[in-house]
Coordinates of C-alpha atoms in Angstrom, one line a residue:
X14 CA 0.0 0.0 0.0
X15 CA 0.8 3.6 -0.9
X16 CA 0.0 6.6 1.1
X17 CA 0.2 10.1 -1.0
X18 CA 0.2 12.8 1.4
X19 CA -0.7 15.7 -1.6
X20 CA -3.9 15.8 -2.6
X21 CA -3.7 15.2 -6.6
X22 CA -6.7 14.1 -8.2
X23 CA -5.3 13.4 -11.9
X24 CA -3.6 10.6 -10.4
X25 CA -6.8 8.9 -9.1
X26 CA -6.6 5.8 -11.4
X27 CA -10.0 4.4 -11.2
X28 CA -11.1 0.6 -12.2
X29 CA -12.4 0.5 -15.8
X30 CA -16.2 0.6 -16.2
X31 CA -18.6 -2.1 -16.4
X32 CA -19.5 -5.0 -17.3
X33 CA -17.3 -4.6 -20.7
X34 CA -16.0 -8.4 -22.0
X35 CA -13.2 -6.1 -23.7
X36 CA -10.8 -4.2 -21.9
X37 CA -11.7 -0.8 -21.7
X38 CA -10.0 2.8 -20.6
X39 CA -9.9 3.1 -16.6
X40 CA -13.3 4.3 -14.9
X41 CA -15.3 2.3 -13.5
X42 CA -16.5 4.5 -11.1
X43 CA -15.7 7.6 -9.4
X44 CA -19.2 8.2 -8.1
X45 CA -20.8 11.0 -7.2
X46 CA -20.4 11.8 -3.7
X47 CA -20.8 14.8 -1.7
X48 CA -18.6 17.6 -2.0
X49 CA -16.3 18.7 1.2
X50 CA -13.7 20.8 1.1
X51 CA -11.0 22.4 3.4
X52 CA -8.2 24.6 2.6
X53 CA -5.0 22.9 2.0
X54 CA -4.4 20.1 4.8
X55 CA -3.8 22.3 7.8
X56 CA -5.0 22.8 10.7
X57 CA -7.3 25.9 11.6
X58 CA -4.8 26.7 14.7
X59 CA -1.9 27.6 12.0
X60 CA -4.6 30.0 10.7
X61 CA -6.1 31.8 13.5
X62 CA -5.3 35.4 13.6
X63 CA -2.5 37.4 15.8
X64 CA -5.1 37.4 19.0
X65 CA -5.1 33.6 18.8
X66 CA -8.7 33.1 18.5
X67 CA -10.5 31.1 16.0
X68 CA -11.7 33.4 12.9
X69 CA -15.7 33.6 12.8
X70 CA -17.2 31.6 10.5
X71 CA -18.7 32.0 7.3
X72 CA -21.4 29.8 5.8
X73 CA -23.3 29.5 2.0
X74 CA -25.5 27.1 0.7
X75 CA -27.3 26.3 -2.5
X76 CA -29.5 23.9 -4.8
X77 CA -29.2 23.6 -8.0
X78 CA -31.9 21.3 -10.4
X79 CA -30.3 19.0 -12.4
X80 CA -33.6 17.4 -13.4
X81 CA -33.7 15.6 -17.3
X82 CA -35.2 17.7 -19.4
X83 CA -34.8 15.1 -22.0
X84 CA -36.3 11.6 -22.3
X85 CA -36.5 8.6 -22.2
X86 CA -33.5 8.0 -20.2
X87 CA -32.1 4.9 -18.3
X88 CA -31.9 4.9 -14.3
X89 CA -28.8 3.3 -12.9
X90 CA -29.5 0.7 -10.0
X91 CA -31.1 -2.6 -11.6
X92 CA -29.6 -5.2 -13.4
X93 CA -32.5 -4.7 -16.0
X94 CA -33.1 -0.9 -16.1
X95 CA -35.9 -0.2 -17.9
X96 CA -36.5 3.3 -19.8
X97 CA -38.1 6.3 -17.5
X98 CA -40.1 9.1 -19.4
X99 CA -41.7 10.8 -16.5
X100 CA -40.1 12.5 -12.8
X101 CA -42.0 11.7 -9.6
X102 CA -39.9 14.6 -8.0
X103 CA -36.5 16.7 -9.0
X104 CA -33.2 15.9 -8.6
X105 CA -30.9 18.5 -7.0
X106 CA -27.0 19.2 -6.1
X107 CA -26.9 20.8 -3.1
X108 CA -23.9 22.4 -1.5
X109 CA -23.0 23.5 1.8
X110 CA -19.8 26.1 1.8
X111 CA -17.8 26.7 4.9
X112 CA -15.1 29.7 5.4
X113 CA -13.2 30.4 8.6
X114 CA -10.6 32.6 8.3
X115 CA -8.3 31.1 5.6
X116 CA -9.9 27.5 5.9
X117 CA -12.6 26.3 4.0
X118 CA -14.9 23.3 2.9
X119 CA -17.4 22.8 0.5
X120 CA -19.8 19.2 0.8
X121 CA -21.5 18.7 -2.2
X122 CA -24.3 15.9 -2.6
X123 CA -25.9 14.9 -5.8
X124 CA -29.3 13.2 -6.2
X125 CA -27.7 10.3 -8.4
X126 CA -25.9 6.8 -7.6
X127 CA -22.3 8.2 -8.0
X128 CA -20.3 10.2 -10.0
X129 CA -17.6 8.6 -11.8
X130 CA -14.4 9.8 -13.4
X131 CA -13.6 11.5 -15.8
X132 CA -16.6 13.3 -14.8
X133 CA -16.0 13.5 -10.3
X134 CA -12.9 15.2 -11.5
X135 CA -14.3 17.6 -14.2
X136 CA -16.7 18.8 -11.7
X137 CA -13.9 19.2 -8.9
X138 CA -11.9 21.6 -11.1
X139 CA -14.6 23.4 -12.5
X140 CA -16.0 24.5 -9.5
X141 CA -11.8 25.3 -8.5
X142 CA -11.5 27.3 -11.3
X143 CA -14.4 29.2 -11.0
X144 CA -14.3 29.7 -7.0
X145 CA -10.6 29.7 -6.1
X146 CA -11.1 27.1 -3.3
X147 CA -8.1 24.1 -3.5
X148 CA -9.8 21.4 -5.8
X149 CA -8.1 19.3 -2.8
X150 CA -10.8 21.0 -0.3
X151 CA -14.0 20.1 -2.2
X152 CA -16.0 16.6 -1.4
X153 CA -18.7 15.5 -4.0
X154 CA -21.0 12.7 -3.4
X155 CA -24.0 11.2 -4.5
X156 CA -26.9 10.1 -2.6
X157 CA -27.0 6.6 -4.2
X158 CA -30.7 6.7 -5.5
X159 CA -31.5 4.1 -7.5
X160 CA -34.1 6.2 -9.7
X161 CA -31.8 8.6 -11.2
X162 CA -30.4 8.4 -14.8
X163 CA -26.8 7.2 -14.8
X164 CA -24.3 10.3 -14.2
X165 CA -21.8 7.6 -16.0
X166 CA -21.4 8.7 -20.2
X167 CA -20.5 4.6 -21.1
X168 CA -23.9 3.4 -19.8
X169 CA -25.5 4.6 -22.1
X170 CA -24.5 1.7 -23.8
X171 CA -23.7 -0.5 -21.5
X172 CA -27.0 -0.3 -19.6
X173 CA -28.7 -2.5 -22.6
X174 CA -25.9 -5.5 -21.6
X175 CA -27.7 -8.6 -20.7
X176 CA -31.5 -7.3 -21.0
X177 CA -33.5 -10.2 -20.2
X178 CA -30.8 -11.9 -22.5
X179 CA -31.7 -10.5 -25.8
X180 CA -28.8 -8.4 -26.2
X181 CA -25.6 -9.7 -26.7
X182 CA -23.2 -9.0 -23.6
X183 CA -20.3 -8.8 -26.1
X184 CA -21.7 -5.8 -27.0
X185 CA -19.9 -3.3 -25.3
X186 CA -16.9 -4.8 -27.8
X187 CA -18.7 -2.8 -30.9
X188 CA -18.0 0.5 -29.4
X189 CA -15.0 2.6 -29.4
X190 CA -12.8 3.0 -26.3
X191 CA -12.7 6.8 -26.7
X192 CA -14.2 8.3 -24.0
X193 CA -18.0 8.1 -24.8
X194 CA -19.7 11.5 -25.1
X195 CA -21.9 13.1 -22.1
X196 CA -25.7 12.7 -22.7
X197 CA -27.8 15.9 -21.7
X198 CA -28.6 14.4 -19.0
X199 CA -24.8 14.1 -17.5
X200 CA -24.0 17.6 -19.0
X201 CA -27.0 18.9 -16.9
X202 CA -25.9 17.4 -13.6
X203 CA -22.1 18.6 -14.5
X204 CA -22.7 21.9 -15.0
X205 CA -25.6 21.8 -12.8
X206 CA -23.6 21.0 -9.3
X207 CA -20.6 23.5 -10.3
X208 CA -23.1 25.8 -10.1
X209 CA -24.1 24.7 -7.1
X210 CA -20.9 24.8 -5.3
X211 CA -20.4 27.9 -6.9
X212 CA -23.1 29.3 -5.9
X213 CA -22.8 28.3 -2.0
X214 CA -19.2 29.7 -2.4
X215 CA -21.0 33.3 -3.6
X216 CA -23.5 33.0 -0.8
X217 CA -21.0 33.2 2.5
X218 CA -22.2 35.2 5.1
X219 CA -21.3 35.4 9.0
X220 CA -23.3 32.2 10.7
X221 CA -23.0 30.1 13.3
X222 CA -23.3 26.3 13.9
X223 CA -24.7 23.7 15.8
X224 CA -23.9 19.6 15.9
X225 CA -26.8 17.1 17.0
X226 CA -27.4 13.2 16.8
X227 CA -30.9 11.3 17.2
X228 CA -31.1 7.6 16.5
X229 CA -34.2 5.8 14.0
X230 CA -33.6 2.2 14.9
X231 CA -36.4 1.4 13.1
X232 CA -35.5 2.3 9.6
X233 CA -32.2 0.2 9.1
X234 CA -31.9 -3.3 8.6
X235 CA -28.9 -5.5 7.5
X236 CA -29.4 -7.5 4.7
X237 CA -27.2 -10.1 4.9
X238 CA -29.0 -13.2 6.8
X239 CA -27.7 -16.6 7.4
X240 CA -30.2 -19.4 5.8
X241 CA -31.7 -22.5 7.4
X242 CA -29.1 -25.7 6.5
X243 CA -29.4 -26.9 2.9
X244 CA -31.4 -23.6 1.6
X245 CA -28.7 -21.7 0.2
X246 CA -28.8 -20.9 -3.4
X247 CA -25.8 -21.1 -5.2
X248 CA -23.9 -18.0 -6.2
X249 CA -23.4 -16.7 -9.8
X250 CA -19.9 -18.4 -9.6
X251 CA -21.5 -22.1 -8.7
X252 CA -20.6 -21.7 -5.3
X253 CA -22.3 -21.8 -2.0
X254 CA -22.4 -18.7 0.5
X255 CA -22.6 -18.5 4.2
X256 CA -25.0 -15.6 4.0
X257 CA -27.2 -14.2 1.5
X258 CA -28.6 -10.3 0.6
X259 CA -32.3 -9.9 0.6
X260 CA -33.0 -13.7 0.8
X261 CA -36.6 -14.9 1.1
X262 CA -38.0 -14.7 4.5
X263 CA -38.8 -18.2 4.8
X264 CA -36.2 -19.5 5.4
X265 CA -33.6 -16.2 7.2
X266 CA -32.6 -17.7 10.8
X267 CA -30.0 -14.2 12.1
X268 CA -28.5 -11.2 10.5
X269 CA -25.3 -11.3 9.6
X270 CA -24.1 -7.9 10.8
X271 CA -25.2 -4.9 13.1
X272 CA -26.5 -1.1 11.9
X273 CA -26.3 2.2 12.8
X274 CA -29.3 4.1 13.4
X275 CA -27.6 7.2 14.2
X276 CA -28.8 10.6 12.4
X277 CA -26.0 12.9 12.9
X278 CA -26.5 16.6 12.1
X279 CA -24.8 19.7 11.4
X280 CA -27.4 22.8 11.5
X281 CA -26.5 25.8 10.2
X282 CA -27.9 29.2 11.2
X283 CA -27.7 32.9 9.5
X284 CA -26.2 35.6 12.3
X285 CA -29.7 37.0 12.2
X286 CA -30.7 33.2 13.5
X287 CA -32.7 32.0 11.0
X288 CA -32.4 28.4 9.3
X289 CA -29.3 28.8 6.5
X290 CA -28.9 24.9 6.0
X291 CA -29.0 20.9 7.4
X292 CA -26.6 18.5 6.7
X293 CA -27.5 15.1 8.0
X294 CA -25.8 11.7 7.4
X295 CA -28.2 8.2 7.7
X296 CA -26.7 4.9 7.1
X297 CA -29.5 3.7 4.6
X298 CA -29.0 2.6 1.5
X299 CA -32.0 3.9 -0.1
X300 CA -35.4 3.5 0.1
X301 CA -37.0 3.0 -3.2
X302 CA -40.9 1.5 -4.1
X303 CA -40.9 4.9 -6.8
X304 CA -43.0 3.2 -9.3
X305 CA -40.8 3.8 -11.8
X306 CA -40.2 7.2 -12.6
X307 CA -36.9 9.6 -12.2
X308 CA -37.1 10.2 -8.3
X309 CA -34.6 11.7 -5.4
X310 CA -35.9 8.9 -3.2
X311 CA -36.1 9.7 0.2
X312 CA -33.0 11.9 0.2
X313 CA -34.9 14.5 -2.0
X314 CA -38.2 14.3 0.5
X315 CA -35.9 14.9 3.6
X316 CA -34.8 18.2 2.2
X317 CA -37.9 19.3 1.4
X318 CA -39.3 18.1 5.1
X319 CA -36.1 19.2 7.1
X320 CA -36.9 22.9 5.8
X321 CA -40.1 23.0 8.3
X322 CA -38.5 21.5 11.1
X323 CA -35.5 23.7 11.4
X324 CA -37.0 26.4 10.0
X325 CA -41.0 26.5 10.6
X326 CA -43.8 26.6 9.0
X327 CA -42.6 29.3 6.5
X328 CA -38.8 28.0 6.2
X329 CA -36.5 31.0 4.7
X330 CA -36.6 30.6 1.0
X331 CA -33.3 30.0 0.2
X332 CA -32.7 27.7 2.8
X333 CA -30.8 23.6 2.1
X334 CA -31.7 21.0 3.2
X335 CA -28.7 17.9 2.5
X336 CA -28.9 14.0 3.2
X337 CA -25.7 12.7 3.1
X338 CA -25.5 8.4 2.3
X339 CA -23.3 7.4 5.7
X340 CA -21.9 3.0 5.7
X341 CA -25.4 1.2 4.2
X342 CA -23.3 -0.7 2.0
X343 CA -25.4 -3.3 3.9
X344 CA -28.4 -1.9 5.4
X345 CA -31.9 -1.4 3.6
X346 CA -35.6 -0.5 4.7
X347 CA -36.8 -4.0 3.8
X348 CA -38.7 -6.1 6.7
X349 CA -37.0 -9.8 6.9
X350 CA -39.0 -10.5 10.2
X351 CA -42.7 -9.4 10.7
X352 CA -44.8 -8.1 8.4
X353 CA -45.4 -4.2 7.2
X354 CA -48.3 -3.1 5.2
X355 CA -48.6 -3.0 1.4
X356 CA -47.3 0.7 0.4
X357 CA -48.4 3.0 -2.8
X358 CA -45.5 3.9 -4.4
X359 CA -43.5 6.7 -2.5
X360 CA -45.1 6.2 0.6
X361 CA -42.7 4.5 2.2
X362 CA -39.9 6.8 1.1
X363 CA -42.3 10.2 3.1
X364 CA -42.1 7.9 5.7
X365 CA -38.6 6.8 6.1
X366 CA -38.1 10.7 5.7
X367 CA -40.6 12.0 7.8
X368 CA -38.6 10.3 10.2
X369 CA -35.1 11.1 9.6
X370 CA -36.0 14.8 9.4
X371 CA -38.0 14.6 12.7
X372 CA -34.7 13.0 13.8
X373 CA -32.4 16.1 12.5
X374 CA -34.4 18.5 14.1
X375 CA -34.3 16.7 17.4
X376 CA -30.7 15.9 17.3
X377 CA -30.0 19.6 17.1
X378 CA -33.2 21.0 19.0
X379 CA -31.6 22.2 22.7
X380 CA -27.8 22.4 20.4
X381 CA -25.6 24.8 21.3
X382 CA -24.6 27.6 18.1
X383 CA -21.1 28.8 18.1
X384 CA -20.4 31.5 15.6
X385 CA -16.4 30.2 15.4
X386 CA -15.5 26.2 15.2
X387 CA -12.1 25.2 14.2
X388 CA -11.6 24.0 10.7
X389 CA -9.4 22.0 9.1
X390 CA -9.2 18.9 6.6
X391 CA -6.9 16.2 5.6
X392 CA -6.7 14.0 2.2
X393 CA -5.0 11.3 1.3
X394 CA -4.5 9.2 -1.7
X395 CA -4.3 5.7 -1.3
X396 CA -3.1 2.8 -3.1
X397 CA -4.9 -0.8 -3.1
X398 CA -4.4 -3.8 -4.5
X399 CA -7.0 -5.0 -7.7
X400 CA -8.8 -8.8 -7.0
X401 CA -8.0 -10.2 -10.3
X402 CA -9.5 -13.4 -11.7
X403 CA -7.5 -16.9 -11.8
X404 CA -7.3 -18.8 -14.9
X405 CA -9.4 -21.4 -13.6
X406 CA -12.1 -18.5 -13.1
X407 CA -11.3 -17.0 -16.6
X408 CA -11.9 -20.0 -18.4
X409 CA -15.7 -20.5 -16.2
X410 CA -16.4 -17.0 -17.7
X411 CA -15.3 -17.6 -21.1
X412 CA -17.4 -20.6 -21.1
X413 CA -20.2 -19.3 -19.4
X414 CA -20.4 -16.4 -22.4
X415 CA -21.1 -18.8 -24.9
X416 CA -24.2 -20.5 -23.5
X417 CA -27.7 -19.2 -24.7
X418 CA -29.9 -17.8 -21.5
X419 CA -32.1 -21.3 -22.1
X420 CA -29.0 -22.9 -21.0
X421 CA -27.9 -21.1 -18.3
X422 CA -31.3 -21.7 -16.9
X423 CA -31.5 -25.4 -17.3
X424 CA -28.1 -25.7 -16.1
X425 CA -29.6 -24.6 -12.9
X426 CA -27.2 -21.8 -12.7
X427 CA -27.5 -18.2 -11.1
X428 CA -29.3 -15.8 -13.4
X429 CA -26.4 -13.7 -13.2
X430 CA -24.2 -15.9 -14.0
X431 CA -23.3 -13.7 -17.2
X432 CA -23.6 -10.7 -16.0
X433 CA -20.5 -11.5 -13.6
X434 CA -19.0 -13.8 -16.2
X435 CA -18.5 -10.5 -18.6
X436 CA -17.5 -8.3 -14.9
X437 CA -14.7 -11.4 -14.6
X438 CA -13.2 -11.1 -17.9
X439 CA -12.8 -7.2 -17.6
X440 CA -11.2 -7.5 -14.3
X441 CA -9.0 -10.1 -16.1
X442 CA -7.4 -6.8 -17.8
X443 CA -7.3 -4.7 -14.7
X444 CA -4.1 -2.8 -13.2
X445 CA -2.7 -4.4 -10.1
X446 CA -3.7 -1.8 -8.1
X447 CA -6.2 1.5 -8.1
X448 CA -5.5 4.8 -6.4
X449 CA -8.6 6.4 -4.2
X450 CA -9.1 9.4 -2.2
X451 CA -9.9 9.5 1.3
X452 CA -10.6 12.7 3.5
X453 CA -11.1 13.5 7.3
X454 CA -12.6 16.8 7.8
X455 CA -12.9 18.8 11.7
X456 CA -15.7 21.3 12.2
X457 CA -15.1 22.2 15.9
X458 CA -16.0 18.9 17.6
X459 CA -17.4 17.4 14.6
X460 CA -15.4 15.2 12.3
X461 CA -16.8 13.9 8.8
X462 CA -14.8 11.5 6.7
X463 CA -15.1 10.2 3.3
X464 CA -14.4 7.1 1.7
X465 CA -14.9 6.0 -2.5
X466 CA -17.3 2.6 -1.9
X467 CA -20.3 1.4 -0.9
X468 CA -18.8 0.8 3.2
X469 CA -20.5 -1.8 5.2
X470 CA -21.9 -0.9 8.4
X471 CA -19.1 -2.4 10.3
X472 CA -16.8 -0.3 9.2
X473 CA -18.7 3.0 9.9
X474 CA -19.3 2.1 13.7
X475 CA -15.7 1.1 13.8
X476 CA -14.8 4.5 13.4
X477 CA -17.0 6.3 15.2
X478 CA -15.9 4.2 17.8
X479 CA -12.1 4.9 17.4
X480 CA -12.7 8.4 16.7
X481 CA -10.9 11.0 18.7
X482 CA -13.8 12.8 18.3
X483 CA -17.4 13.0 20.3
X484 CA -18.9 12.6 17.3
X485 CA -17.6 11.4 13.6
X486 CA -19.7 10.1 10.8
X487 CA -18.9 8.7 7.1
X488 CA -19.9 10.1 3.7
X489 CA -19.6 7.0 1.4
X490 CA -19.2 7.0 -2.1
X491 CA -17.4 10.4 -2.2
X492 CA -14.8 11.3 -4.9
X493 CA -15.5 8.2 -7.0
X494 CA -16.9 4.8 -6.4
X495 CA -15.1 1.6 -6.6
X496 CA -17.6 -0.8 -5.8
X497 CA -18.2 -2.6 -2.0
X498 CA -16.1 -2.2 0.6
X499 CA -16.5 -5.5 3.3
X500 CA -14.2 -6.1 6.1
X501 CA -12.3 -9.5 6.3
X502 CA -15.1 -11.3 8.6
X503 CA -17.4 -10.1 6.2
X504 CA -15.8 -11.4 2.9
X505 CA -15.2 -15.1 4.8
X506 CA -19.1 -15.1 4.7
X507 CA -19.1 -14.4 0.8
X508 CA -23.2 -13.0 -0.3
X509 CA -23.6 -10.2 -3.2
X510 CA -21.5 -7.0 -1.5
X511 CA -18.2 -9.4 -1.8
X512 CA -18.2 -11.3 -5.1
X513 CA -15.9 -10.7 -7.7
X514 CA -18.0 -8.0 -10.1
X515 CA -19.0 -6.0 -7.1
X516 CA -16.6 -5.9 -4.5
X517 CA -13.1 -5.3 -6.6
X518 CA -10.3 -4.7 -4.2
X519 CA -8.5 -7.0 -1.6
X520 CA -9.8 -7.8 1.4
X521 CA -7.4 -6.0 3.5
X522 CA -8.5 -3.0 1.5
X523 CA -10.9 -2.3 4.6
X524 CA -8.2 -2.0 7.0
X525 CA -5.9 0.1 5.3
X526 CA -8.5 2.8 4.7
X527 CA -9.5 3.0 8.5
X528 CA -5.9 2.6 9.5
X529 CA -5.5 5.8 7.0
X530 CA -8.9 7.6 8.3
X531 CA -7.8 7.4 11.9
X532 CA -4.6 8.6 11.7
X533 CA -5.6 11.4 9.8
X534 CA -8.3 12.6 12.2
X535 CA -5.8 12.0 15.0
X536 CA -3.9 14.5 13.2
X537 CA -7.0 16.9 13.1
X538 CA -7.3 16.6 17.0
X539 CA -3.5 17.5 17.5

């Protein structure tokens, strides 16, 4: 492992994109994740003035639509997306800008499942350029809803691989490697969450700032269960898995892992006191039951809600409201046990975020404000090691490419058997090892970091708990995406999050990056 202690984002080298057969240019994800930002990586005690005190702070926030104006388009999330020519409810960036004194952070969220490279990159020196905040000091994120169109230009064409087995997975092969144009839709949501940042940046003003948490147990659910003896189903590769995601209730005996039902909360107030902007983290995947149309899920409906509990009944105008996506790499709003009610589409999602915005406001309710809060971020880039595909797996791959869907059926074999086949011989072609970003961020006794996966839930409580901090919470999926991120006990059980295809670094990959994390925010405590 490598440790870069500058902060260069050309030389993130993301995994190529897929589920190309052929070997394709690096990217396979870089996904949209909320946008933080600090100056430099210093601490705000090296920039407090000649009396020694901490500067005031500053604070801006903005919301930019990013809606598709265009359609039909294809929403990212489903093995078989299907075409979307109607929005349920917009899609927004939404940035939160923080000054004190000579530090600085910007967090910027996206209503989409990630934002990939070249495109996390684009947006990060855009919004550089046009600001003059360190590129290094800006976190971007998505939310992870599944009812967005892709943010990723290739999908267009991948997205018709393997659809119900009438299209031919070789073809991704047919198209050239050049970077594939932006569609109108990823144009929109590029230029749409520079704005936003830029915006925020343009909207400082003196403010002050509170820190809150409130736990929704009831919400989060892991959904990796161990089966009843001799109900497994086999994996896509043939083999047999200790646990399984989302398995069928009839036969789930325990839950292979914990959650976190913590909403943790950073309110934001004008000097006049009224409500400037809510950034709240929740360790749910997503919610979904959107009845298929283009939708924010339940991150979009908590900033709308959030708005009248911070701010009242007639919220300030131009006030944000931000859900940020904290370690669900495991956790869903499914019931495995018990029973819930038959929902209309969307109701579910008001209700999951009727919750978590009840949940903000209480967090932060009897909060103290402080109008100055030291400031200061670190980044990293670090370098792990690819999972790359034996021979023996190669040749199962190559083979399982050449059978019909019929075939695959009778043979009893995992429907997604291709799917992964085609994911195993593009990894077959990846480097040995792939550079990610990492950041810790301080905001007085509040520390945020950010990590490029989908983290299991382990891994988030793991560092809260190891946190020098009273109170630390995880933005996943920030400054690319590079699949699931297990820890070791979890990838001995095998299930979904860990196969090759979806999880695509080594299984000390975990370790590393919390090694990384905590040293960095010890650094931020010093």
């Amino acid at each position: 492992m490598t440790v870069s202690r500058a902060s260069q984002t050309s030389s993130l080298r993301p995994l190529p994109p897929r589920p190309a057969r052929r070997r394709t240019r690096p990217g396979i994800a870089s996904a949209l994740v909320l946008s933080l930002a600090l100056a430099g990586t210093t601490l705000l005690s090296a920039q407090e003035g000649d009396s020694g005190k901490t500067p005031p702070l500053e604070a801006g926030a903005a919301a930019v639509d990013i809606t598709p104006q265009a359609f039909p388009v294809l929403p990212r999330g489903s093995f078989s997306p299907r075409p979307v020519d109607s929005v349920h409810d917009p899609l927004h960036a939404r940035a939160l800008a923080l000054r004190s004194g000579k530090d600085r952070v910007v967090i910027c969220v996206v209503d989409v499942i990630y934002i990939v490279e070249p495109t996390n990159s684009r947006i990060r020196e855009e919004a550089a350029a046009a600001t003059g905040w360190p590129v290094e000091n800006i976190l971007l994120a998505g939310t992870h809803t599944h009812s967005a169109p892709s943010p990723y230009p290739r999908h267009a064409a991948l997205l018709r691989w393997w659809d119900n087995g009438e299209d031919n997975p070789d073809a991704p092969k047919a198209k050239s490697e050049d970077p594939a144009p932006e569609t109108a839709f990823q144009k929109r949501t590029r230029e749409g969450t520079v704005a936003a940042i830029v915006q925020a940046v343009e909207n400082l003003e003196p403010a002050s700032i509170a820190f809150g948490t409130h736990d929704v147990p009831d919400e989060v659910r892991n959904r990796r269960w161990y089966l009843e003896e001799g109900t497994m189903p086999p994996n896509p590769f043939g083999g047999i898995d200790t646990v399984k995601m989302n398995p069928n209730r009839s036969t789930i005996t325990k839950p292979a892992g914990p959650v976190d039902p913590e909403v943790a909360t950073v309110s934001v107030k004008t000097a006049k006191g009224k409500a400037l902007a809510v950034l709240s983290n929740y360790s749910l995947h997503y919610v979904g039951g959107t009845g298929g149309q283009i939708s924010a899920d339940y991150f979009g409906e908590f900033a709308r809600l959030v708005a009248y509990r911070v701010g009242g009944r007639k919220p300030p105008e131009n006030f944000v409201g931000i859900l940020s996506n904290g370690t669900s790499g495991d956790i869903n709003n499914s019931v495995f046990s018990g029973t819930r009610p038959p929902r209309a589409p969307y109701e579910q999602i008001t209700q999951v975020a009727t919750k978590v915005a009840d949940a903000a406001y209480l967090g932060v309710k009897e909060a103290e404000y402080v109008k100055s809060a030291p400031l200061a971020m670190r980044q990293r880039t670090v370098t792990l090691r690819c999972r790359r595909p034996d021979a023996e797996r190669i040749a199962w791959a190559e083979k399982v490419l050449t059978m019909e869907p019929k075939e695959v059926k009778e043979a009893g074999m995992n429907s997604l058997a291709p799917h992964y086949a085609a994911r195993i011989l593009q990894m077959a072609d990846y480097p040995e090892t792939v550079d990610v970003t990492i950041q810790a961020i301080r905001i007085g006794e509040q520390a945020i970091v950010s990590i490029p996966f989908e983290v299991l839930v382990e891994i988030g409580l793991e560092l809260k708990e190891k946190s020098p901090f009273p109170n630390t919470f995880t933005i996943e999926l920030a400054n690319g995406a590079y699949g699931y991120l297990p820890p070791p006990n979890q990838h001995d059980l095998g299930g979904y999050e860990t196969w090759m295809g979806t999880n695509y670094v080594t299984p000390d990959s975990s370790g590393i990056l919390v090694k990384e994390l905590l040293e960095m925010l010890g650094e931020l405590r010093e």
